[in-house]
PDB file of C-alpha atoms and ligand atoms in Angstrom:
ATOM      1  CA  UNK A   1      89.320  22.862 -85.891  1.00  0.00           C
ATOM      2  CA  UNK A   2      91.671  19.688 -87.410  1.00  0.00           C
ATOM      3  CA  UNK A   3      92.112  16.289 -85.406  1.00  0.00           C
ATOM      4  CA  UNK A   4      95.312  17.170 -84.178  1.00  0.00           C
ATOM      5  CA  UNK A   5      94.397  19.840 -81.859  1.00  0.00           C
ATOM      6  CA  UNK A   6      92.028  19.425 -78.503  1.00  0.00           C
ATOM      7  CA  UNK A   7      89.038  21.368 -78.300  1.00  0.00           C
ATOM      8  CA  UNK A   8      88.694  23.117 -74.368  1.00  0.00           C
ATOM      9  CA  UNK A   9      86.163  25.150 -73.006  1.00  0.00           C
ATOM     10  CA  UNK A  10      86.977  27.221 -69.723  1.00  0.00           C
ATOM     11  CA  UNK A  11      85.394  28.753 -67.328  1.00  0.00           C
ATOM     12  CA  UNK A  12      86.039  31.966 -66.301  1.00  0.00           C
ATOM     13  CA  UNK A  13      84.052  32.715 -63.060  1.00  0.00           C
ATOM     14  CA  UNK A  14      85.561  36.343 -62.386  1.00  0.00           C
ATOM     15  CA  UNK A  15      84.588  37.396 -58.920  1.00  0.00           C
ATOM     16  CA  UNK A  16      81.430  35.777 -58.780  1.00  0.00           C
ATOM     17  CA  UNK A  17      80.439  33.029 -56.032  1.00  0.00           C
ATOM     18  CA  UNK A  18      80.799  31.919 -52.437  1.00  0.00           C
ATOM     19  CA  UNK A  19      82.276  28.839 -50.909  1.00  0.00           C
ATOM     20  CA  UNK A  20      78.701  26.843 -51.576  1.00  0.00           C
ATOM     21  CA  UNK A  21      77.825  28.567 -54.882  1.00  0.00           C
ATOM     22  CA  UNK A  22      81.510  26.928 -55.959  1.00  0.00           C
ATOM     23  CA  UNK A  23      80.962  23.626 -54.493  1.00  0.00           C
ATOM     24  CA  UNK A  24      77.492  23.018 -56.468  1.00  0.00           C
ATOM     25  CA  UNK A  25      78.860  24.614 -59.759  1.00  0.00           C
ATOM     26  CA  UNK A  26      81.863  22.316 -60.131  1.00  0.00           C
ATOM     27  CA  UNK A  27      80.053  19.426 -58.668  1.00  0.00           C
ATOM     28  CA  UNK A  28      77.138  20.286 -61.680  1.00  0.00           C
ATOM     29  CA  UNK A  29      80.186  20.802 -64.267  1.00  0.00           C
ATOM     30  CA  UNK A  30      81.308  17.595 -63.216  1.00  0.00           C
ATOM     31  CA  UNK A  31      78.104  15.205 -62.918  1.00  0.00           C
ATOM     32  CA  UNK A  32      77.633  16.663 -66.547  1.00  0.00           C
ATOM     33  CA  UNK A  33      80.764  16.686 -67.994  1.00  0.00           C
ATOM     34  CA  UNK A  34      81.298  12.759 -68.328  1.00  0.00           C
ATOM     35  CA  UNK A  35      79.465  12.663 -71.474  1.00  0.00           C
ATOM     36  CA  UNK A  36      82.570  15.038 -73.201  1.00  0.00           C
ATOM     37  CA  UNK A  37      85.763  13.389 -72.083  1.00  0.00           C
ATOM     38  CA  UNK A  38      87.499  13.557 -74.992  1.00  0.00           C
ATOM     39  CA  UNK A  39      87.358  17.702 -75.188  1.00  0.00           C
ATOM     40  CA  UNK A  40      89.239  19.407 -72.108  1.00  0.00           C
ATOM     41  CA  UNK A  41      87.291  21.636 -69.669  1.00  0.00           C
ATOM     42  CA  UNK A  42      88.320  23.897 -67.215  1.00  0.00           C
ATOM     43  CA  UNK A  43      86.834  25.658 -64.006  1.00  0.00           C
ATOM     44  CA  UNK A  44      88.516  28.877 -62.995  1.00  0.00           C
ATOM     45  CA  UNK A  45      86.851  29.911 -60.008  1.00  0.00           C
ATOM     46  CA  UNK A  46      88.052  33.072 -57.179  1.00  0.00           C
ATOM     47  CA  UNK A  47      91.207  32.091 -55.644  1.00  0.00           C
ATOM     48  CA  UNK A  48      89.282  31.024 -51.895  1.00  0.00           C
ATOM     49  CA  UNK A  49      87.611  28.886 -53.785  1.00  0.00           C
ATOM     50  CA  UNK A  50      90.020  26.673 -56.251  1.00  0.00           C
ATOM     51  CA  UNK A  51      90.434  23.863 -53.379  1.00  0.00           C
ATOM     52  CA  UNK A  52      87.145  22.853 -52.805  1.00  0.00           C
ATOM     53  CA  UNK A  53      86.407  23.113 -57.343  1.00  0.00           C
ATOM     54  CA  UNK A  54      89.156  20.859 -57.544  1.00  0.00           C
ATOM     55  CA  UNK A  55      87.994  18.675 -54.834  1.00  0.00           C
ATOM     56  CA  UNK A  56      84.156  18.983 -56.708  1.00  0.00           C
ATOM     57  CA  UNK A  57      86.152  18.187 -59.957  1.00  0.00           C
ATOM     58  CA  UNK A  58      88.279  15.182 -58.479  1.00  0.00           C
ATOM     59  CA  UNK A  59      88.482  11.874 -60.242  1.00  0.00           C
ATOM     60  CA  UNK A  60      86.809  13.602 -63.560  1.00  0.00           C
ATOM     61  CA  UNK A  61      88.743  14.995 -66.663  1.00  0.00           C
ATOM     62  CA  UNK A  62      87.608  18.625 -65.593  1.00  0.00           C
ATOM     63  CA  UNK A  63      90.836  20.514 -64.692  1.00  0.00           C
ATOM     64  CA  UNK A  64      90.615  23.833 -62.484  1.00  0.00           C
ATOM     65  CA  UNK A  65      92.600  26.737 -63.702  1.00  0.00           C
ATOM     66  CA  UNK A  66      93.555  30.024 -61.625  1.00  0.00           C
ATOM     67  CA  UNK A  67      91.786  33.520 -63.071  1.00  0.00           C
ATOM     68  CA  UNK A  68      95.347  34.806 -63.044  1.00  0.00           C
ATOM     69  CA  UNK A  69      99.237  34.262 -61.690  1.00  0.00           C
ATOM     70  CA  UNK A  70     102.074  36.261 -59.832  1.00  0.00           C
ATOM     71  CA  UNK A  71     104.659  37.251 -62.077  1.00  0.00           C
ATOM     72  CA  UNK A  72     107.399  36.286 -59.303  1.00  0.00           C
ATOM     73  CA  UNK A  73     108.041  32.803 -58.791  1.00  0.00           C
ATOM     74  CA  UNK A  74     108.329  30.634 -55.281  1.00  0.00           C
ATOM     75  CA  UNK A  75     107.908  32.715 -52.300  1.00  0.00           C
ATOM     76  CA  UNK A  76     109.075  36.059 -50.997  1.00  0.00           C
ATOM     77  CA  UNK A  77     107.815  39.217 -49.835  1.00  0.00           C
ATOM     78  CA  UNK A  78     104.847  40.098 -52.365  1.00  0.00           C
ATOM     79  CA  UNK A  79     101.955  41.129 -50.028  1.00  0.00           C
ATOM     80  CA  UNK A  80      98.703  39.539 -51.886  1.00  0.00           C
ATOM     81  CA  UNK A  81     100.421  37.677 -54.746  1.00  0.00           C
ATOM     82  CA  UNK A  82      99.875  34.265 -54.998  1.00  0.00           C
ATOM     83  CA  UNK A  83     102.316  32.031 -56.667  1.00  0.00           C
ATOM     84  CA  UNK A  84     102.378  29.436 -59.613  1.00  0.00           C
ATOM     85  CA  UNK A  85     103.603  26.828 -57.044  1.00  0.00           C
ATOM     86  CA  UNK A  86     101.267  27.632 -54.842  1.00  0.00           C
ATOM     87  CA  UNK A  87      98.604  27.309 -57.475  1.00  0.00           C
ATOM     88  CA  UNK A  88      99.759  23.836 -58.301  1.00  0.00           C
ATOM     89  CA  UNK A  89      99.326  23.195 -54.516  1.00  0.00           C
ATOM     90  CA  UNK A  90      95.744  23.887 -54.500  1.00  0.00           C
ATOM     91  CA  UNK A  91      95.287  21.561 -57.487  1.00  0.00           C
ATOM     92  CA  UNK A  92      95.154  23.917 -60.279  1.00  0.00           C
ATOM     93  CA  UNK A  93      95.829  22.809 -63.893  1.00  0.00           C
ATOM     94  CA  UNK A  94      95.554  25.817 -65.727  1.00  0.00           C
ATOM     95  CA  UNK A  95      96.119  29.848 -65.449  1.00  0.00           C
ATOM     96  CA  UNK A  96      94.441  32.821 -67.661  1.00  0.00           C
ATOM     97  CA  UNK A  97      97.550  34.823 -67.894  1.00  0.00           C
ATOM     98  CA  UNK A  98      97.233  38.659 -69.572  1.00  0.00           C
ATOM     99  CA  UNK A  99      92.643  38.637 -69.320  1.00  0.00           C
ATOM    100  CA  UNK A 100      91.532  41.863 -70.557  1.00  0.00           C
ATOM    101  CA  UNK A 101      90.077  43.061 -67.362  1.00  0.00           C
ATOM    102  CA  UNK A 102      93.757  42.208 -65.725  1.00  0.00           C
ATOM    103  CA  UNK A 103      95.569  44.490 -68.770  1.00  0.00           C
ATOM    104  CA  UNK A 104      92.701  47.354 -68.671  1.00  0.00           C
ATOM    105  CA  UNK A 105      91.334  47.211 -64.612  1.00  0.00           C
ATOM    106  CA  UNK A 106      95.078  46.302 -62.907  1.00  0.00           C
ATOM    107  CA  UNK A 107      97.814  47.205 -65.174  1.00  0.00           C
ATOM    108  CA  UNK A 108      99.071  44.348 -66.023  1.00  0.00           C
ATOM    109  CA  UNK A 109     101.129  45.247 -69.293  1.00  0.00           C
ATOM    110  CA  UNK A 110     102.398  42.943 -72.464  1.00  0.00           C
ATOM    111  CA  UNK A 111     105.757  43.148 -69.968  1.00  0.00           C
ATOM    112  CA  UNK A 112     103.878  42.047 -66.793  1.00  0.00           C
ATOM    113  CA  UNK A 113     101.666  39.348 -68.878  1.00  0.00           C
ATOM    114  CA  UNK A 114     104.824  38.032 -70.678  1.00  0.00           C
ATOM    115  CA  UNK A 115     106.293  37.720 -66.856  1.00  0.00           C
ATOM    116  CA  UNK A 116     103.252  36.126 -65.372  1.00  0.00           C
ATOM    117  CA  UNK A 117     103.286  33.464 -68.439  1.00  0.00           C
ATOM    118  CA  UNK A 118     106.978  32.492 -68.178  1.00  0.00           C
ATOM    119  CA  UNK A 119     105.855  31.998 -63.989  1.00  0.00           C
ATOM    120  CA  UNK A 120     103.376  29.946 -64.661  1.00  0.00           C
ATOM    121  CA  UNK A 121     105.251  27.874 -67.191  1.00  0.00           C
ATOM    122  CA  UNK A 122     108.274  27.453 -64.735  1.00  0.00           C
ATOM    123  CA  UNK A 123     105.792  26.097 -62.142  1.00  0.00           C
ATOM    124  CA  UNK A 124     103.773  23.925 -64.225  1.00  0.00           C
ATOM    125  CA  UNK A 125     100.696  25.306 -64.750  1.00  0.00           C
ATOM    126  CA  UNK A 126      99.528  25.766 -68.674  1.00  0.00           C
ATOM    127  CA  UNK A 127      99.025  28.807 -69.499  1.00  0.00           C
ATOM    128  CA  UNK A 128      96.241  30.199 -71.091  1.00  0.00           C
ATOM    129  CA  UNK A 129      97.010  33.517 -72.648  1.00  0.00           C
ATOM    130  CA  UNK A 130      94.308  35.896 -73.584  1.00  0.00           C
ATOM    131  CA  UNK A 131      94.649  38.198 -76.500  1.00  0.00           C
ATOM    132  CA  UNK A 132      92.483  40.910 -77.586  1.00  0.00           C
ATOM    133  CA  UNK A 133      92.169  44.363 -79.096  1.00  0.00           C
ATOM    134  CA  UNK A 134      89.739  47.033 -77.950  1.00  0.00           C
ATOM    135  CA  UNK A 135      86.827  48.439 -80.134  1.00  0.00           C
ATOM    136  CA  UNK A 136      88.508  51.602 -81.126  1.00  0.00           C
ATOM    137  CA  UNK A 137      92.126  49.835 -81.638  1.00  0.00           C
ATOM    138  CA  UNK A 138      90.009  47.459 -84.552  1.00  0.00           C
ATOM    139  CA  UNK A 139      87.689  50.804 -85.500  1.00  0.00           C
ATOM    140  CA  UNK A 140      90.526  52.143 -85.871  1.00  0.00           C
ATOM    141  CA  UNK A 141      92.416  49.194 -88.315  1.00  0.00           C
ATOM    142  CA  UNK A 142      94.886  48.851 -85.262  1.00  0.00           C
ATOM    143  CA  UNK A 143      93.644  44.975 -84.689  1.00  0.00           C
ATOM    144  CA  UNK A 144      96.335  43.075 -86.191  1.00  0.00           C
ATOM    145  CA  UNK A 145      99.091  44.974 -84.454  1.00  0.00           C
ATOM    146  CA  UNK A 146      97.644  45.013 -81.098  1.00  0.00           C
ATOM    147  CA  UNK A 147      97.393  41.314 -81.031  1.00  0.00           C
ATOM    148  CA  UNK A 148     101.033  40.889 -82.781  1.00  0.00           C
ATOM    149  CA  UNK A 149     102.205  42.685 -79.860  1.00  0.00           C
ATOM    150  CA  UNK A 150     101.016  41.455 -77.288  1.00  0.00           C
ATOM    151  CA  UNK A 151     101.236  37.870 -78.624  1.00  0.00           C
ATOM    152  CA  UNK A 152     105.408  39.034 -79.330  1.00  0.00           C
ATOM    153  CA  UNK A 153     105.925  40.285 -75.257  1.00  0.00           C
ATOM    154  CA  UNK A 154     105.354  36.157 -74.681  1.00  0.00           C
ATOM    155  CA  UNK A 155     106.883  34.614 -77.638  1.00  0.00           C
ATOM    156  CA  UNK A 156     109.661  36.550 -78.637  1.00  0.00           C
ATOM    157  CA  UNK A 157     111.737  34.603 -80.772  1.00  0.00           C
ATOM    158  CA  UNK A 158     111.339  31.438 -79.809  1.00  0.00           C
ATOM    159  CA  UNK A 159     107.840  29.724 -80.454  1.00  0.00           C
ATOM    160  CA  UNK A 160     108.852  26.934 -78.465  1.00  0.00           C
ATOM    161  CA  UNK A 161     107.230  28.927 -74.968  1.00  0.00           C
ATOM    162  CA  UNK A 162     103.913  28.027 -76.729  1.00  0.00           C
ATOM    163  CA  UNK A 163     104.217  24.557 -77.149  1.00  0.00           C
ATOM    164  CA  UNK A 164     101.637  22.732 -74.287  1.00  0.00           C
ATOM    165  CA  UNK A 165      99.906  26.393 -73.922  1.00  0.00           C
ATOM    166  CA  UNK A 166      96.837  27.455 -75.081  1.00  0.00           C
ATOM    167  CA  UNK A 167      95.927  30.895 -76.604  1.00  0.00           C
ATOM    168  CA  UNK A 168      92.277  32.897 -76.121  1.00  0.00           C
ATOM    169  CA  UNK A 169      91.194  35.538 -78.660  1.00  0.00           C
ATOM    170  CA  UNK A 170      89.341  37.617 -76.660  1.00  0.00           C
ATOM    171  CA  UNK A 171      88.118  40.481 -78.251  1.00  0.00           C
ATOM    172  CA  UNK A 172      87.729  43.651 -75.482  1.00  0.00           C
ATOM    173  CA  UNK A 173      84.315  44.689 -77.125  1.00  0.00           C
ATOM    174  CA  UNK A 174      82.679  41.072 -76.937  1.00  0.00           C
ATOM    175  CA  UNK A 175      83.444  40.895 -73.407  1.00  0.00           C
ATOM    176  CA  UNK A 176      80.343  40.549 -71.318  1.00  0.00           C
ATOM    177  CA  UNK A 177      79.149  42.718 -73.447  1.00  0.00           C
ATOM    178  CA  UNK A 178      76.111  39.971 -75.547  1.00  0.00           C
ATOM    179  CA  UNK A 179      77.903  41.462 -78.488  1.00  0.00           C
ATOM    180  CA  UNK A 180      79.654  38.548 -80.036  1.00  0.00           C
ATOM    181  CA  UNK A 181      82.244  38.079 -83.071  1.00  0.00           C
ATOM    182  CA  UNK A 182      80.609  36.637 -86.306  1.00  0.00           C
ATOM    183  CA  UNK A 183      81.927  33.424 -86.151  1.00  0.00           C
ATOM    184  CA  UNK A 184      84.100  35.235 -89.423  1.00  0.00           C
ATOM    185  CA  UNK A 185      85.575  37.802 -87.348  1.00  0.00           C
ATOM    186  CA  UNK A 186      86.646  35.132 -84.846  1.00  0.00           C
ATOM    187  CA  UNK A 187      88.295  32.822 -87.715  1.00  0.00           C
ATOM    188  CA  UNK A 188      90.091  36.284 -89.492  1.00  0.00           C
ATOM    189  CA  UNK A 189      91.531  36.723 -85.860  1.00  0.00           C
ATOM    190  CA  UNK A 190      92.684  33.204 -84.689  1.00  0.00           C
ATOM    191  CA  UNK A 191      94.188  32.577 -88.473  1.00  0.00           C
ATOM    192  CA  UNK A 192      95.972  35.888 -88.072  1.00  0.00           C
ATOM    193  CA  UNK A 193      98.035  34.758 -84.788  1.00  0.00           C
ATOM    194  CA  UNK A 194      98.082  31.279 -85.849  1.00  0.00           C
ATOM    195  CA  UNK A 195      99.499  32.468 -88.943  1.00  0.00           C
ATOM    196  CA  UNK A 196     102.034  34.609 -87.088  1.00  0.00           C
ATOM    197  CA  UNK A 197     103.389  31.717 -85.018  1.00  0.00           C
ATOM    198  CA  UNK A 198     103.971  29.989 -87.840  1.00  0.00           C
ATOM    199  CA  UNK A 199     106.235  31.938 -88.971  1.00  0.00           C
ATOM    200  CA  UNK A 200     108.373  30.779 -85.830  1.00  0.00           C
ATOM    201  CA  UNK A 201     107.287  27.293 -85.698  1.00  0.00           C
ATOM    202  CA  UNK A 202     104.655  25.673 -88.153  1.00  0.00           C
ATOM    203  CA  UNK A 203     104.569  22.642 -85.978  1.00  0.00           C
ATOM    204  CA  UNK A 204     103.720  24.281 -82.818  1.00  0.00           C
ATOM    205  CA  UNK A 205     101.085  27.137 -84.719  1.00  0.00           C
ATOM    206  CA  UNK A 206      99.376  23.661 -85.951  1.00  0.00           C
ATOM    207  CA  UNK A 207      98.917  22.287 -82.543  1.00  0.00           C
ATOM    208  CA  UNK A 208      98.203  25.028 -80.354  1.00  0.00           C
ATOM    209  CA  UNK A 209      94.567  25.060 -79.366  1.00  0.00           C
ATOM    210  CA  UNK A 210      93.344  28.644 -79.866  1.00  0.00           C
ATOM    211  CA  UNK A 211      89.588  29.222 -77.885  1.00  0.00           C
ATOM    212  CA  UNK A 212      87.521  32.183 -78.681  1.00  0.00           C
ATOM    213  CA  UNK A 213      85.934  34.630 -75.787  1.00  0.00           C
ATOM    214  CA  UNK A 214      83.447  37.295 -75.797  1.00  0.00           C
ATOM    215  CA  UNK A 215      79.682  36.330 -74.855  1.00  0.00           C
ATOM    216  CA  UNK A 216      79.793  32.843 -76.005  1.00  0.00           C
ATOM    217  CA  UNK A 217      76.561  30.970 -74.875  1.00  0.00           C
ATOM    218  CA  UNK A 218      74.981  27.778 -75.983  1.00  0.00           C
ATOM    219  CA  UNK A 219      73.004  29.474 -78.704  1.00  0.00           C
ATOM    220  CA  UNK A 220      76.191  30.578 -80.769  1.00  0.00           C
ATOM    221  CA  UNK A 221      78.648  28.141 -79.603  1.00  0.00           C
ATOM    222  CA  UNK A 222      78.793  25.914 -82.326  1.00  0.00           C
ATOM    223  CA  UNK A 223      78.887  28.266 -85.166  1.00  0.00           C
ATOM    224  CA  UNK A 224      81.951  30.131 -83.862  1.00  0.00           C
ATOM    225  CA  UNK A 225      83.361  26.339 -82.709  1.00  0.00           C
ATOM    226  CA  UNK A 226      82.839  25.292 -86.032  1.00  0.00           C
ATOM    227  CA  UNK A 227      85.769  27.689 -87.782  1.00  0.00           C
ATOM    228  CA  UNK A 228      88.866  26.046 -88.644  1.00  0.00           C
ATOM    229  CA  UNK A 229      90.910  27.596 -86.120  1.00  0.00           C
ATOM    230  CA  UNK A 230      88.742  28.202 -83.478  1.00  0.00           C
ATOM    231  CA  UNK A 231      88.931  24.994 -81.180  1.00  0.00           C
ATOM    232  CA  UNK A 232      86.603  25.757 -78.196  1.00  0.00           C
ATOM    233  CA  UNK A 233      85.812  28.626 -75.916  1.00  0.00           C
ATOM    234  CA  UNK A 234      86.652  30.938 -73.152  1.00  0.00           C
ATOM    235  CA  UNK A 235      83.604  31.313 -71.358  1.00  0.00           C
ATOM    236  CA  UNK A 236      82.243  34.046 -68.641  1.00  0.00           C
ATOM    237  CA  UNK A 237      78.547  34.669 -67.838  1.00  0.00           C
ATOM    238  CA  UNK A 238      77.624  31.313 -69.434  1.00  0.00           C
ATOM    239  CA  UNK A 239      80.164  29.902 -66.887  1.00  0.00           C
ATOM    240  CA  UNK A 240      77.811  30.885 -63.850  1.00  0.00           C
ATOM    241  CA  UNK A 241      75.630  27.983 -64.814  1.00  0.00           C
ATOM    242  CA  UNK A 242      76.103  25.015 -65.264  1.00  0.00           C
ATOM    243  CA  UNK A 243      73.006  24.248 -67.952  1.00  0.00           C
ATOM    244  CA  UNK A 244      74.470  26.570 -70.123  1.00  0.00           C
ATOM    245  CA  UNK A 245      77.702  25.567 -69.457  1.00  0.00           C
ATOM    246  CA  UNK A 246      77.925  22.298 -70.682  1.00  0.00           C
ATOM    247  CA  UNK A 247      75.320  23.332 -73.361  1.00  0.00           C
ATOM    248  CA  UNK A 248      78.437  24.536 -74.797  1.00  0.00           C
ATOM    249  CA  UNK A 249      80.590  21.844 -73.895  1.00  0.00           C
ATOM    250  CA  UNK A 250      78.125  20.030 -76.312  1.00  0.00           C
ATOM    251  CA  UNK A 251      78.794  22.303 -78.964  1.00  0.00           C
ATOM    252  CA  UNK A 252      82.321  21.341 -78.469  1.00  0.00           C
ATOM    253  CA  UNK A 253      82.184  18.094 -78.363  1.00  0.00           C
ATOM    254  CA  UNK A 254      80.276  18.034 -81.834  1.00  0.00           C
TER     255      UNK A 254
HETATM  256  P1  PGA B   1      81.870  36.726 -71.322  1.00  0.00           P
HETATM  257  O1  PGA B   1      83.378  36.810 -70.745  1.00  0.00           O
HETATM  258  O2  PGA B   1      81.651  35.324 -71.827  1.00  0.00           O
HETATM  259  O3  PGA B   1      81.002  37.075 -70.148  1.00  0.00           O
HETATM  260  O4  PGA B   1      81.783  37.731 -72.431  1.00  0.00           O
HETATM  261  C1  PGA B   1      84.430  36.142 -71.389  1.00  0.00           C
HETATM  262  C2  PGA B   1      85.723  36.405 -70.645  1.00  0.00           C
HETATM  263  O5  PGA B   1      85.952  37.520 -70.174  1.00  0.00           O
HETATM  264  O6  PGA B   1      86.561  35.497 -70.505  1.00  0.00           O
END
């Protein structure tokens, strides 16, 4: 990564937890996570439980970030949605906008995902928008135009949408999977949609903090941090505890 962009590492909890299981992780995250204030780090724990993380989190640099966003803003008659404002209310920073297991598991299309992103921007939340092609759409040489699409549903024309968001290259087969991107194959992918908002803006393709996903854990966190456009991590399993955790907010740090 270059000094001008901030290195993150989020947490992506999925469904995994209870109310006390949530409490003790942050609070762990937290108690640990003085030593790396000058990288970001996010918690994004179950809905029920984003109050009490950011509570856990309160007073620290940690943000909390939601797993995932309505794609209608305010209020109004959308039986289990839950809102960017409302979001904000509980004291989230962040929200994973267009995850892999949202596109694949819940249908959330590059339309949907482009929807939920522009939400979350209108209520204030950054957004951080996962990317990611499937094993048979790279087998199959299809990588690069997977991620230009769904990276063109959000940006469209105008790069500026990116500008204070942050981007996760996620690819499908690395997910959860303990089959991890060479650091290489993470670096070919990040420089190819860096490269591609460039084309838009230069200034905002520079600053944009892209993290990598897909069975990151402490032992291959710095190599894959270490790449010149990766600039931290999207993190699952190895968000469940809070040793490896900030084993790889270490890596980050550098
Ligand atoms: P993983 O998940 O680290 O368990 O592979 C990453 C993610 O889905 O964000």
């Amino acid at each position: 990564m270059t000094e001008s962009r901030k290195r993150i590492v989020a947490g992506n909890w999925k469904m995994h937890g209870d109310m006390d299981f949530s409490s003790e992780l942050a609070g762990a995250v937290a108690a640990g996570a003085s030593d790396y204030e000058h990288i970001g780090v996010a918690l994004c724990p179950p809905f029920p439980y984003l109050a009490a993380a950011a509570e856990a989190v309160e007073g620290t640099h940690i943000h909390v970030g939601a797993q995932d966003v309505a794609a209608q803003s305010g209020t109004g008659a959308y039986t289990g949605e839950v809102s960017g404002q409302m979001l904000r209310d509980v004291g989230c920073w962040y929200a994973l906008v267009g995850h892999s297991e949202r596109r694949s598991l819940f249908g959330d299309t590059n339309a949907v995902v482009a929807a939920k992103y522009q939400a979350a921007r209108e209520a204030g939340l950054v957004p951080i928008l996962c990317l990611g092609e499937t094993l048979d759409e790279r087998d199959g040489g299809q990588m690069e135009s997977v991620l230009a699409a769904q990276l063109d549903a959000v940006m469209g024309d105008d790069a500026d949408v990116l500008s204070d968001a942050v981007i996760a290259y996620e690819p499908v087969w690395a997910i959860g999977t303990g089959r991890t991107a060479t650091p290489e194959q993470a670096q070919a992918a990040h420089a190819f949609i860096r490269g591609r908002i460039a084309t838009k803006s230069d200034t905002i393709a520079r600053h944009l903090p892209m993290l990598y996903g897909g069975s990151v854990k402490p032992a291959n966190a710095a190599e894959l941090f270490a790449q010149p456009d990766v600039d931290g991590g999207l993190i699952g399993g190895a968000s469940l505890n809070a040793e490896d955790f900030l084993a790889i907010c270490a890596a980050a740090a550098g």
